[in-house]
Tab-separated table of C-alpha atoms in Angstrom:
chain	number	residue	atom	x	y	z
A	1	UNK	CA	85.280	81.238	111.159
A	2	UNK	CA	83.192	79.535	108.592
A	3	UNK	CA	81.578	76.322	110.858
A	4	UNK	CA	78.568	75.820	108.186
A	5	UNK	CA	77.002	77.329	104.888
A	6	UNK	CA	78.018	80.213	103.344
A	7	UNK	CA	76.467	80.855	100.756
A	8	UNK	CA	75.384	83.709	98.354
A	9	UNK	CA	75.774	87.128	100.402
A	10	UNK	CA	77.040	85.353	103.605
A	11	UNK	CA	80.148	84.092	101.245
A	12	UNK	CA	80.533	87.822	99.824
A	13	UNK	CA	80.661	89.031	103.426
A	14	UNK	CA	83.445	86.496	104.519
A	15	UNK	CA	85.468	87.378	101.376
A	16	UNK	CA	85.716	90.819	102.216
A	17	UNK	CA	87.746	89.700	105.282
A	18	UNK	CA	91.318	89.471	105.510
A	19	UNK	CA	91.267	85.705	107.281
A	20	UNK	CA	88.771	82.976	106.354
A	21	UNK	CA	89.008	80.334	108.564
A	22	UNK	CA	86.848	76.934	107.812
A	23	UNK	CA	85.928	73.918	108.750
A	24	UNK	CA	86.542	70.837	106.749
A	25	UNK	CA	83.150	70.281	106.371
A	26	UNK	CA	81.763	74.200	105.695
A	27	UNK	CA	79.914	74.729	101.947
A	28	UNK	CA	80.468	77.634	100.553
A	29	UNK	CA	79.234	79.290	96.879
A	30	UNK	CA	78.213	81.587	95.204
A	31	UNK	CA	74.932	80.619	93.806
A	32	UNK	CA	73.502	83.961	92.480
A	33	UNK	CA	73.649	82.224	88.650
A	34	UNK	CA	71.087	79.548	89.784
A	35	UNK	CA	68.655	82.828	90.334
A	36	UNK	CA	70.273	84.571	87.422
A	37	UNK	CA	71.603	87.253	89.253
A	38	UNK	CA	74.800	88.671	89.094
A	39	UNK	CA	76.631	88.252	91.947
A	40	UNK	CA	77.177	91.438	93.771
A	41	UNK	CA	78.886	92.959	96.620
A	42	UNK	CA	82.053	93.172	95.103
A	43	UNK	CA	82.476	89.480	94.720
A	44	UNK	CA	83.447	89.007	91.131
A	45	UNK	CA	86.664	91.730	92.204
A	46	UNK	CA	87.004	89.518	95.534
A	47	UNK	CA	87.239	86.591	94.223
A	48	UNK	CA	89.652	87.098	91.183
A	49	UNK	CA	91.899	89.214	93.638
A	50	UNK	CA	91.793	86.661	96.578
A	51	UNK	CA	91.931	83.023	94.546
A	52	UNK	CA	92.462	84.198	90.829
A	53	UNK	CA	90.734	84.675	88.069
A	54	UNK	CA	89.828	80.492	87.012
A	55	UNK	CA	88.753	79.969	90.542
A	56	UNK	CA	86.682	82.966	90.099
A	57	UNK	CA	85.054	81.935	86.781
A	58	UNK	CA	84.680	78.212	88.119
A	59	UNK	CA	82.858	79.530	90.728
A	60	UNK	CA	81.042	82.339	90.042
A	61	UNK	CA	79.850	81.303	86.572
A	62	UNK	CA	78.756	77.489	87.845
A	63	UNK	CA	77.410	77.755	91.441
A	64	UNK	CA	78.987	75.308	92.599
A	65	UNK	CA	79.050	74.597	96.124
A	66	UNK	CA	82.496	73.502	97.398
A	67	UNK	CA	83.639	71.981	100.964
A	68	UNK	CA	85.588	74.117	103.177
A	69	UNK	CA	88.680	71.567	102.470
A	70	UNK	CA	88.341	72.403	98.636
A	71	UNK	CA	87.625	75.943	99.192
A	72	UNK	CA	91.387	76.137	101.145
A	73	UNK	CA	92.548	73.888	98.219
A	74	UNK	CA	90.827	76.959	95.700
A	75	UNK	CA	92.607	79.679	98.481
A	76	UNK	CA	89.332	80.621	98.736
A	77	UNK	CA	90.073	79.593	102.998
A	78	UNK	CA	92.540	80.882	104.559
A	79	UNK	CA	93.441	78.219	107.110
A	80	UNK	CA	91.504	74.881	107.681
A	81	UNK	CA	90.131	73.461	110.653
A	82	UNK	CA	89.184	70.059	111.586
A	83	UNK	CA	85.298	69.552	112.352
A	84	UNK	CA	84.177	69.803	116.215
A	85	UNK	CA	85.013	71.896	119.201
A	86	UNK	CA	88.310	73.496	117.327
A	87	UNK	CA	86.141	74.604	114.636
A	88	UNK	CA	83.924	76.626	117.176
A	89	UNK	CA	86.762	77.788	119.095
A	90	UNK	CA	88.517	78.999	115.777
């Protein structure tokens, strides 16, 4: 479960996993390009594979940090979970 940031590498880990469960109010991104890195760990195949390939571009090529309601909205999230206790016990 994604309760907070993820961000950079912790995002690339939690796309490698089969569920992503967030809460509404997680960020996550992939801000490598504000370092101008590429983004590594497999996430540019993740991504495209997992959410498609304008979700990946959007994301990947802006930085853009997204709530864990829009990232479910990009299928980026699996399922989405209201903020508080049921985010913790997700």
């Amino acid at each position: 479960a994604i309760n907070g940031p993820a961000v950079g590498a912790g995002l690339c880990f939690a796309m490698a996993c089969d569920v992503r469960v967030v809460s509404a109010e997680a960020k996550l991104g992939f801000t490598f390009v504000g370092l101008g890195l590429h983004p590594g760990m497999g996430a540019t195949h993740l991504v495209a594979s997992v959410a498609g390939y304008e979700t990946a571009y959007r994301l990947l090529l802006t930085g853009e940090l997204v709530s864990g309601a829009e990232a479910h909205r990009l299928r980026i999230a699996t399922e989405l979970v209201p903020d508080g206790p049921s985010a913790v016990a997700a």
